[in-house]
Amino acid sequence: MVSLKDRDIISFRDFTKEEILYILSLSKEMEEKAHPDLLKGKVLATLFFEPSTRTRMSFESAMKLMGGEVIGFVDPGATSIAKGESLRDTVKIVAGYASAIVVRHFLDGAARLVADTVGIPVINAGDGSNQHPTQTFLDLYTIHKTKGTLDDLAIGFIGDLKYGRTVHSLAYALAHFRSYMYFISPPSLRMPPDLLKELSERGVKFQEITSLEEVSDRLDVLYCTRIQKERFADPIEYGKVKGSYHLSKATLDRSKVKKTLKILHPLPRVDEMDESLDETPYAVYFQQAHSGIPVREAILASVLGVKELD
Ligand code: CP
């Protein structure tokens, strides 16, 4: 039997295919039926060292919809970190106040450090350019829901593939499902070489290209991402790639994409995706963001050990 009781959710490297499918099945159950008292008496601490709309609010909403309570911060400057307290000491203290911790941090590996420090489940809400595993669970959930399968799909990833933590997690997860991956980016924003090596070792077939036009008619899913200004040490380097892609209804009509293509985006978007796409049948990114509730309900209920599949 699959159980994620007391587990940390840090990286997709930590999950088997069976465990991934278990969370997706439980998410469906959560979407179909309310569980208002499931987490009564439990407290979730949300520690956000970087801005967030979707991840933080959907975690908070998921917790409250299941009868739990939420504590935490969105401004570390209003905590004793501003007086010089370390991340380690901070989370040791928080672990005495909560049943689980959700942490978003600007440094790769910060969530793992938190998990290694405390004895309660820790959920990575995005660590630097590394991983964003709960986003990936809701991406997989949306792909399955809108395509009817996760298997044998041609997936295009476009935008900031170097710093995009959602891309890194999702590519790793889709390696379980025989996806063919097209990595579409400016040369300076290619996928990290060590991740490509891992994908190759796992038998994934992929191509790195610069233009969507080259492959647009082959794609089942296009995963679009923002070029993340905040990750560039040098604003001149950001200026060179800013606005590299701008998807619109007109672009897609010209590109002869499959009618069944689905476009996902973790959001927020800036200039890479036009609002003219929103009303097309391709666009599933708002549905994707709203899946954050049942998926994060499933994750919380699993790691807190209060729910198994009916
Ligand atoms: N997708 C995502 O992580 O969005 P937020 O930064 O708003 O949480």
mmCIF file of C-alpha atoms and ligand atoms in Angstrom:
data_model
loop_
_atom_site.group_PDB
_atom_site.id
_atom_site.type_symbol
_atom_site.label_atom_id
_atom_site.label_comp_id
_atom_site.label_asym_id
_atom_site.label_seq_id
_atom_site.Cartn_x
_atom_site.Cartn_y
_atom_site.Cartn_z
ATOM 1 C CA MET A 1 0.000 0.000 0.000
ATOM 2 C CA VAL A 2 1.234 3.522 -0.828
ATOM 3 C CA SER A 3 1.507 5.952 2.084
ATOM 4 C CA LEU A 4 3.172 9.359 2.257
ATOM 5 C CA LYS A 5 2.567 9.783 6.010
ATOM 6 C CA ASP A 6 5.322 11.908 7.613
ATOM 7 C CA ARG A 7 7.094 12.354 4.251
ATOM 8 C CA ASP A 8 8.727 15.582 3.085
ATOM 9 C CA ILE A 9 7.792 16.903 -0.379
ATOM 10 C CA ILE A 10 11.076 18.372 -1.557
ATOM 11 C CA SER A 11 12.022 17.048 -5.002
ATOM 12 C CA PHE A 12 10.537 14.813 -7.686
ATOM 13 C CA ARG A 13 13.690 12.731 -7.404
ATOM 14 C CA ASP A 14 12.185 11.430 -4.131
ATOM 15 C CA PHE A 15 8.992 9.931 -5.647
ATOM 16 C CA THR A 16 8.169 6.698 -7.427
ATOM 17 C CA LYS A 17 5.671 6.624 -10.281
ATOM 18 C CA GLU A 18 3.275 4.750 -7.971
ATOM 19 C CA GLU A 19 3.485 7.540 -5.384
ATOM 20 C CA ILE A 20 2.880 10.202 -8.042
ATOM 21 C CA LEU A 21 -0.216 8.379 -9.308
ATOM 22 C CA TYR A 22 -1.427 7.964 -5.723
ATOM 23 C CA ILE A 23 -1.347 11.749 -5.112
ATOM 24 C CA LEU A 24 -3.121 12.373 -8.435
ATOM 25 C CA SER A 25 -5.880 9.879 -7.566
ATOM 26 C CA LEU A 26 -6.297 11.373 -4.113
ATOM 27 C CA SER A 27 -6.480 14.866 -5.665
ATOM 28 C CA LYS A 28 -9.392 13.706 -7.829
ATOM 29 C CA GLU A 29 -11.151 12.384 -4.758
ATOM 30 C CA MET A 30 -10.553 15.723 -2.988
ATOM 31 C CA GLU A 31 -11.998 17.620 -5.953
ATOM 32 C CA GLU A 32 -15.113 15.448 -6.019
ATOM 33 C CA LYS A 33 -15.900 15.539 -2.303
ATOM 34 C CA ALA A 34 -15.375 18.093 0.497
ATOM 35 C CA HIS A 35 -13.564 16.967 3.648
ATOM 36 C CA PRO A 36 -14.363 19.814 6.056
ATOM 37 C CA ASP A 37 -13.083 18.205 9.277
ATOM 38 C CA LEU A 38 -10.149 16.170 8.008
ATOM 39 C CA LEU A 39 -7.424 18.448 9.398
ATOM 40 C CA LYS A 40 -9.215 19.738 12.488
ATOM 41 C CA GLY A 41 -6.643 20.407 15.205
ATOM 42 C CA LYS A 42 -3.736 20.577 12.708
ATOM 43 C CA VAL A 43 -1.702 23.724 12.084
ATOM 44 C CA LEU A 44 0.188 24.547 8.887
ATOM 45 C CA ALA A 45 3.083 27.030 8.986
ATOM 46 C CA THR A 46 3.667 28.861 5.685
ATOM 47 C CA LEU A 47 7.122 30.477 5.522
ATOM 48 C CA PHE A 48 7.523 32.609 2.384
ATOM 49 C CA PHE A 49 10.904 34.212 1.738
ATOM 50 C CA GLU A 50 9.822 35.070 -1.845
ATOM 51 C CA PRO A 51 6.571 36.534 -3.215
ATOM 52 C CA SER A 52 3.678 34.228 -4.080
ATOM 53 C CA THR A 53 -0.010 34.454 -4.931
ATOM 54 C CA ARG A 54 -1.111 30.975 -6.038
ATOM 55 C CA THR A 55 1.068 28.651 -3.965
ATOM 56 C CA ARG A 56 0.622 30.364 -0.615
ATOM 57 C CA MET A 57 -3.066 31.174 -0.966
ATOM 58 C CA SER A 58 -4.043 27.755 -2.305
ATOM 59 C CA PHE A 59 -2.134 26.029 0.518
ATOM 60 C CA GLU A 60 -3.878 28.263 3.043
ATOM 61 C CA SER A 61 -7.251 27.706 1.440
ATOM 62 C CA ALA A 62 -6.712 23.931 1.232
ATOM 63 C CA MET A 63 -5.815 23.810 4.931
ATOM 64 C CA LYS A 64 -8.850 25.881 5.955
ATOM 65 C CA LEU A 65 -11.250 23.908 3.725
ATOM 66 C CA MET A 66 -10.201 20.802 5.645
ATOM 67 C CA GLY A 67 -10.761 22.412 9.057
ATOM 68 C CA GLY A 68 -7.105 23.213 9.827
ATOM 69 C CA GLU A 69 -5.414 26.421 10.954
ATOM 70 C CA VAL A 70 -2.625 28.435 9.300
ATOM 71 C CA ILE A 71 0.214 30.487 10.790
ATOM 72 C CA GLY A 72 3.262 31.953 9.070
ATOM 73 C CA PHE A 73 4.779 34.945 7.332
ATOM 74 C CA VAL A 74 5.129 36.559 3.919
ATOM 75 C CA ASP A 75 7.695 39.096 5.062
ATOM 76 C CA PRO A 76 10.739 37.600 6.796
ATOM 77 C CA GLY A 77 11.736 41.183 7.625
ATOM 78 C CA ALA A 78 8.895 41.211 10.157
ATOM 79 C CA THR A 79 10.323 38.158 11.975
ATOM 80 C CA SER A 80 13.412 37.704 14.138
ATOM 81 C CA ILE A 81 15.345 36.806 10.989
ATOM 82 C CA ALA A 82 15.677 40.602 10.713
ATOM 83 C CA LYS A 83 17.617 40.480 14.009
ATOM 84 C CA GLY A 84 20.008 37.894 12.582
ATOM 85 C CA GLU A 85 18.298 34.623 13.554
ATOM 86 C CA SER A 86 19.305 31.773 11.236
ATOM 87 C CA LEU A 87 16.940 29.784 9.007
ATOM 88 C CA ARG A 88 17.786 26.668 11.027
ATOM 89 C CA ASP A 89 16.869 28.264 14.383
ATOM 90 C CA THR A 90 13.747 29.830 12.893
ATOM 91 C CA VAL A 91 12.361 26.526 11.643
ATOM 92 C CA LYS A 92 13.310 24.658 14.841
ATOM 93 C CA ILE A 93 11.068 27.117 16.674
ATOM 94 C CA VAL A 94 8.250 26.993 14.099
ATOM 95 C CA ALA A 95 8.257 23.169 14.247
ATOM 96 C CA GLY A 96 7.099 23.463 17.866
ATOM 97 C CA TYR A 97 4.066 25.484 16.785
ATOM 98 C CA ALA A 98 2.890 23.539 13.716
ATOM 99 C CA SER A 99 2.041 20.100 12.299
ATOM 100 C CA ALA A 100 3.737 20.761 8.931
ATOM 101 C CA ILE A 101 5.781 23.487 7.245
ATOM 102 C CA VAL A 102 5.458 24.908 3.723
ATOM 103 C CA VAL A 103 8.554 26.887 2.764
ATOM 104 C CA ARG A 104 9.456 28.993 -0.279
ATOM 105 C CA HIS A 105 13.026 30.276 -0.398
ATOM 106 C CA PHE A 106 15.296 31.997 -2.905
ATOM 107 C CA LEU A 107 18.162 29.513 -2.385
ATOM 108 C CA ASP A 108 18.388 26.121 -4.123
ATOM 109 C CA GLY A 109 18.408 23.444 -1.414
ATOM 110 C CA ALA A 110 16.815 25.578 1.329
ATOM 111 C CA ALA A 111 13.745 23.325 1.617
ATOM 112 C CA ARG A 112 15.970 20.250 2.026
ATOM 113 C CA LEU A 113 17.892 22.047 4.775
ATOM 114 C CA VAL A 114 14.601 22.789 6.564
ATOM 115 C CA ALA A 115 13.475 19.159 6.194
ATOM 116 C CA ASP A 116 16.800 17.936 7.599
ATOM 117 C CA THR A 117 16.406 20.283 10.585
ATOM 118 C CA VAL A 118 12.873 19.540 11.804
ATOM 119 C CA GLY A 119 10.886 16.413 12.647
ATOM 120 C CA ILE A 120 7.577 17.388 11.013
ATOM 121 C CA PRO A 121 6.695 17.143 7.289
ATOM 122 C CA VAL A 122 8.224 19.901 5.145
ATOM 123 C CA ILE A 123 6.783 20.871 1.768
ATOM 124 C CA ASN A 124 8.918 22.740 -0.760
ATOM 125 C CA ALA A 125 6.918 25.626 -2.247
ATOM 126 C CA GLY A 126 9.825 26.494 -4.577
ATOM 127 C CA ASP A 127 13.547 26.693 -3.781
ATOM 128 C CA GLY A 128 15.512 29.040 -6.032
ATOM 129 C CA SER A 129 15.862 27.608 -9.527
ATOM 130 C CA ASN A 130 15.758 24.053 -8.276
ATOM 131 C CA GLN A 131 12.287 22.497 -7.874
ATOM 132 C CA HIS A 132 8.640 23.343 -7.223
ATOM 133 C CA PRO A 133 7.142 19.891 -6.628
ATOM 134 C CA THR A 134 3.598 20.829 -5.575
ATOM 135 C CA GLN A 135 3.276 22.928 -8.754
ATOM 136 C CA THR A 136 4.300 19.829 -10.685
ATOM 137 C CA PHE A 137 1.631 17.700 -9.031
ATOM 138 C CA LEU A 138 -0.994 20.205 -10.167
ATOM 139 C CA ASP A 139 0.586 20.408 -13.645
ATOM 140 C CA LEU A 140 0.373 16.625 -13.971
ATOM 141 C CA TYR A 141 -3.189 16.677 -12.652
ATOM 142 C CA THR A 142 -4.153 19.281 -15.283
ATOM 143 C CA ILE A 143 -2.428 17.445 -18.126
ATOM 144 C CA HIS A 144 -4.180 14.213 -17.167
ATOM 145 C CA LYS A 145 -7.532 15.933 -16.822
ATOM 146 C CA THR A 146 -7.353 17.783 -20.141
ATOM 147 C CA LYS A 147 -5.545 15.170 -22.285
ATOM 148 C CA GLY A 148 -7.038 12.036 -20.662
ATOM 149 C CA THR A 149 -3.565 10.522 -20.164
ATOM 150 C CA LEU A 150 -0.023 11.273 -19.044
ATOM 151 C CA ASP A 151 1.546 8.671 -21.324
ATOM 152 C CA ASP A 152 3.421 9.152 -24.602
ATOM 153 C CA LEU A 153 2.756 12.885 -24.983
ATOM 154 C CA ALA A 154 4.847 15.372 -26.965
ATOM 155 C CA ILE A 155 5.523 18.239 -24.557
ATOM 156 C CA GLY A 156 7.085 21.585 -25.478
ATOM 157 C CA PHE A 157 8.661 23.645 -22.703
ATOM 158 C CA ILE A 158 9.184 27.259 -23.765
ATOM 159 C CA GLY A 159 10.798 30.257 -22.057
ATOM 160 C CA ASP A 160 13.204 30.313 -19.124
ATOM 161 C CA LEU A 161 14.400 26.723 -18.937
ATOM 162 C CA LYS A 162 17.616 27.581 -17.103
ATOM 163 C CA TYR A 163 16.097 29.125 -13.994
ATOM 164 C CA GLY A 164 12.541 27.719 -14.240
ATOM 165 C CA ARG A 165 12.043 25.465 -11.230
ATOM 166 C CA THR A 166 8.580 24.394 -12.429
ATOM 167 C CA VAL A 167 10.138 23.157 -15.694
ATOM 168 C CA HIS A 168 12.844 21.241 -13.846
ATOM 169 C CA SER A 169 10.347 19.414 -11.612
ATOM 170 C CA LEU A 170 7.893 18.706 -14.424
ATOM 171 C CA ALA A 171 10.490 17.375 -16.871
ATOM 172 C CA TYR A 172 11.782 15.067 -14.158
ATOM 173 C CA ALA A 173 8.239 13.855 -13.335
ATOM 174 C CA LEU A 174 7.226 13.309 -16.979
ATOM 175 C CA ALA A 175 10.237 11.054 -17.480
ATOM 176 C CA HIS A 176 8.066 8.390 -15.791
ATOM 177 C CA PHE A 177 5.503 8.640 -18.588
ATOM 178 C CA ARG A 178 7.534 8.253 -21.831
ATOM 179 C CA SER A 179 7.078 11.901 -22.880
ATOM 180 C CA TYR A 180 8.963 13.291 -25.887
ATOM 181 C CA MET A 181 10.273 16.680 -24.729
ATOM 182 C CA TYR A 182 11.071 19.752 -26.836
ATOM 183 C CA PHE A 183 13.042 22.388 -24.928
ATOM 184 C CA ILE A 184 12.460 25.750 -26.651
ATOM 185 C CA SER A 185 14.516 28.685 -25.350
ATOM 186 C CA PRO A 186 17.134 31.281 -26.222
ATOM 187 C CA PRO A 187 20.603 29.631 -26.163
ATOM 188 C CA SER A 188 21.470 31.389 -22.884
ATOM 189 C CA LEU A 189 18.393 29.936 -21.125
ATOM 190 C CA ARG A 190 18.813 26.260 -21.977
ATOM 191 C CA MET A 191 18.005 23.463 -19.494
ATOM 192 C CA PRO A 192 20.743 22.772 -16.883
ATOM 193 C CA PRO A 193 23.180 20.221 -18.400
ATOM 194 C CA ASP A 194 23.087 17.973 -15.310
ATOM 195 C CA LEU A 195 19.304 17.676 -15.588
ATOM 196 C CA LEU A 196 19.544 16.823 -19.302
ATOM 197 C CA LYS A 197 22.104 14.160 -18.420
ATOM 198 C CA GLU A 198 19.707 12.666 -15.862
ATOM 199 C CA LEU A 199 16.877 12.662 -18.410
ATOM 200 C CA SER A 200 19.113 10.925 -20.972
ATOM 201 C CA GLU A 201 20.120 8.306 -18.425
ATOM 202 C CA ARG A 202 16.436 7.656 -17.771
ATOM 203 C CA GLY A 203 15.813 7.087 -21.485
ATOM 204 C CA VAL A 204 13.965 10.332 -22.199
ATOM 205 C CA LYS A 205 14.012 11.519 -25.812
ATOM 206 C CA PHE A 206 14.349 15.289 -26.179
ATOM 207 C CA GLN A 207 15.469 18.065 -28.503
ATOM 208 C CA GLU A 208 16.756 21.559 -27.690
ATOM 209 C CA ILE A 209 15.611 24.237 -30.150
ATOM 210 C CA THR A 210 15.156 28.013 -30.328
ATOM 211 C CA SER A 211 11.940 28.458 -32.312
ATOM 212 C CA LEU A 212 8.455 27.159 -31.511
ATOM 213 C CA GLU A 213 7.667 27.102 -35.247
ATOM 214 C CA GLU A 214 10.013 24.145 -35.723
ATOM 215 C CA VAL A 215 7.817 21.791 -33.665
ATOM 216 C CA SER A 216 4.473 23.492 -33.069
ATOM 217 C CA ASP A 217 2.473 21.032 -35.216
ATOM 218 C CA ARG A 218 3.769 18.057 -33.178
ATOM 219 C CA LEU A 219 2.896 19.199 -29.668
ATOM 220 C CA ASP A 220 0.182 17.770 -27.407
ATOM 221 C CA VAL A 221 1.071 20.154 -24.576
ATOM 222 C CA LEU A 222 2.935 23.464 -24.529
ATOM 223 C CA TYR A 223 4.274 24.480 -21.108
ATOM 224 C CA CYS A 224 4.996 28.187 -21.250
ATOM 225 C CA THR A 225 7.093 30.021 -18.642
ATOM 226 C CA ARG A 226 8.009 33.571 -17.733
ATOM 227 C CA ILE A 227 11.583 34.777 -18.192
ATOM 228 C CA GLN A 228 12.360 35.471 -14.556
ATOM 229 C CA LYS A 229 13.962 38.868 -14.179
ATOM 230 C CA GLU A 230 14.585 38.255 -10.476
ATOM 231 C CA ARG A 231 16.944 35.315 -11.170
ATOM 232 C CA PHE A 232 19.425 37.301 -13.321
ATOM 233 C CA ALA A 233 22.511 38.633 -11.511
ATOM 234 C CA ASP A 234 23.133 41.034 -14.429
ATOM 235 C CA PRO A 235 20.228 43.179 -15.761
ATOM 236 C CA ILE A 236 22.037 43.465 -19.119
ATOM 237 C CA GLU A 237 21.774 39.692 -19.541
ATOM 238 C CA TYR A 238 18.045 39.868 -18.750
ATOM 239 C CA GLY A 239 17.638 42.653 -21.321
ATOM 240 C CA LYS A 240 19.108 40.381 -24.019
ATOM 241 C CA VAL A 241 16.387 37.711 -23.598
ATOM 242 C CA LYS A 242 13.433 39.777 -22.362
ATOM 243 C CA GLY A 243 10.464 39.393 -24.709
ATOM 244 C CA SER A 244 12.043 36.440 -26.590
ATOM 245 C CA TYR A 245 8.624 34.811 -26.964
ATOM 246 C CA HIS A 246 5.126 36.232 -27.203
ATOM 247 C CA LEU A 247 2.371 33.682 -27.724
ATOM 248 C CA SER A 248 -0.971 34.954 -28.951
ATOM 249 C CA LYS A 249 -4.021 33.534 -30.692
ATOM 250 C CA ALA A 250 -2.609 34.870 -33.987
ATOM 251 C CA THR A 251 0.773 33.157 -33.412
ATOM 252 C CA LEU A 252 -0.917 29.845 -32.790
ATOM 253 C CA ASP A 253 -3.270 30.177 -35.764
ATOM 254 C CA ARG A 254 -0.212 30.801 -37.973
ATOM 255 C CA SER A 255 1.691 27.901 -36.427
ATOM 256 C CA LYS A 256 -0.788 25.163 -37.435
ATOM 257 C CA VAL A 257 -0.862 23.643 -33.959
ATOM 258 C CA LYS A 258 -2.992 20.582 -33.230
ATOM 259 C CA LYS A 259 -6.580 21.528 -32.397
ATOM 260 C CA THR A 260 -6.221 19.417 -29.260
ATOM 261 C CA LEU A 261 -3.112 21.288 -28.036
ATOM 262 C CA LYS A 262 -3.292 22.400 -24.399
ATOM 263 C CA ILE A 263 -1.257 25.341 -23.134
ATOM 264 C CA LEU A 264 -0.192 25.369 -19.507
ATOM 265 C CA HIS A 265 1.649 28.089 -17.604
ATOM 266 C CA PRO A 266 2.487 28.066 -13.879
ATOM 267 C CA LEU A 267 1.787 31.823 -13.821
ATOM 268 C CA PRO A 268 2.332 34.674 -13.185
ATOM 269 C CA ARG A 269 2.739 35.761 -16.811
ATOM 270 C CA VAL A 270 4.194 39.064 -17.943
ATOM 271 C CA ASP A 271 4.701 39.515 -21.701
ATOM 272 C CA GLU A 272 5.146 35.939 -22.958
ATOM 273 C CA MET A 273 1.473 35.057 -23.287
ATOM 274 C CA ASP A 274 -1.192 37.360 -24.697
ATOM 275 C CA GLU A 275 -4.672 37.650 -23.181
ATOM 276 C CA SER A 276 -6.085 36.814 -26.658
ATOM 277 C CA LEU A 277 -5.215 33.188 -25.842
ATOM 278 C CA ASP A 278 -7.383 33.073 -22.732
ATOM 279 C CA GLU A 279 -10.680 32.312 -24.446
ATOM 280 C CA THR A 280 -9.260 29.730 -26.867
ATOM 281 C CA PRO A 281 -9.694 25.986 -26.230
ATOM 282 C CA TYR A 282 -5.906 25.729 -25.903
ATOM 283 C CA ALA A 283 -5.746 27.715 -22.670
ATOM 284 C CA VAL A 284 -5.967 25.680 -19.468
ATOM 285 C CA TYR A 285 -3.718 27.784 -17.217
ATOM 286 C CA PHE A 286 -6.464 29.236 -15.037
ATOM 287 C CA GLN A 287 -7.964 25.781 -14.542
ATOM 288 C CA GLN A 288 -4.413 24.622 -13.770
ATOM 289 C CA ALA A 289 -3.977 27.265 -11.045
ATOM 290 C CA HIS A 290 -7.347 26.379 -9.508
ATOM 291 C CA SER A 291 -6.347 22.712 -9.320
ATOM 292 C CA GLY A 292 -3.956 23.917 -6.637
ATOM 293 C CA ILE A 293 -6.712 23.454 -4.067
ATOM 294 C CA PRO A 294 -7.554 19.728 -4.480
ATOM 295 C CA VAL A 295 -3.938 18.819 -5.213
ATOM 296 C CA ARG A 296 -2.595 20.626 -2.156
ATOM 297 C CA GLU A 297 -5.443 19.180 -0.059
ATOM 298 C CA ALA A 298 -4.301 15.723 -1.159
ATOM 299 C CA ILE A 299 -0.658 16.490 -0.343
ATOM 300 C CA LEU A 300 -1.466 17.906 3.113
ATOM 301 C CA ALA A 301 -3.843 15.066 4.001
ATOM 302 C CA SER A 302 -1.242 12.500 2.867
ATOM 303 C CA VAL A 303 1.796 13.821 4.711
ATOM 304 C CA LEU A 304 -0.266 14.456 7.838
ATOM 305 C CA GLY A 305 -1.410 10.832 7.633
ATOM 306 C CA VAL A 306 -5.139 11.474 7.852
ATOM 307 C CA LYS A 307 -6.247 10.287 4.438
ATOM 308 C CA GLU A 308 -5.757 7.304 2.200
ATOM 309 C CA LEU A 309 -7.585 6.554 -1.026
ATOM 310 C CA ASP A 310 -11.251 5.501 -0.552
HETATM 311 N N1 CP B 1 2.949 29.151 -9.856
HETATM 312 C C1 CP B 1 3.384 29.788 -8.752
HETATM 313 O O1 CP B 1 4.264 29.293 -8.032
HETATM 314 O O2 CP B 1 2.767 30.970 -8.526
HETATM 315 P P1 CP B 1 3.048 31.913 -7.281
HETATM 316 O O3 CP B 1 4.473 32.419 -7.417
HETATM 317 O O4 CP B 1 2.037 33.010 -7.380
HETATM 318 O O5 CP B 1 2.912 31.104 -6.031
#
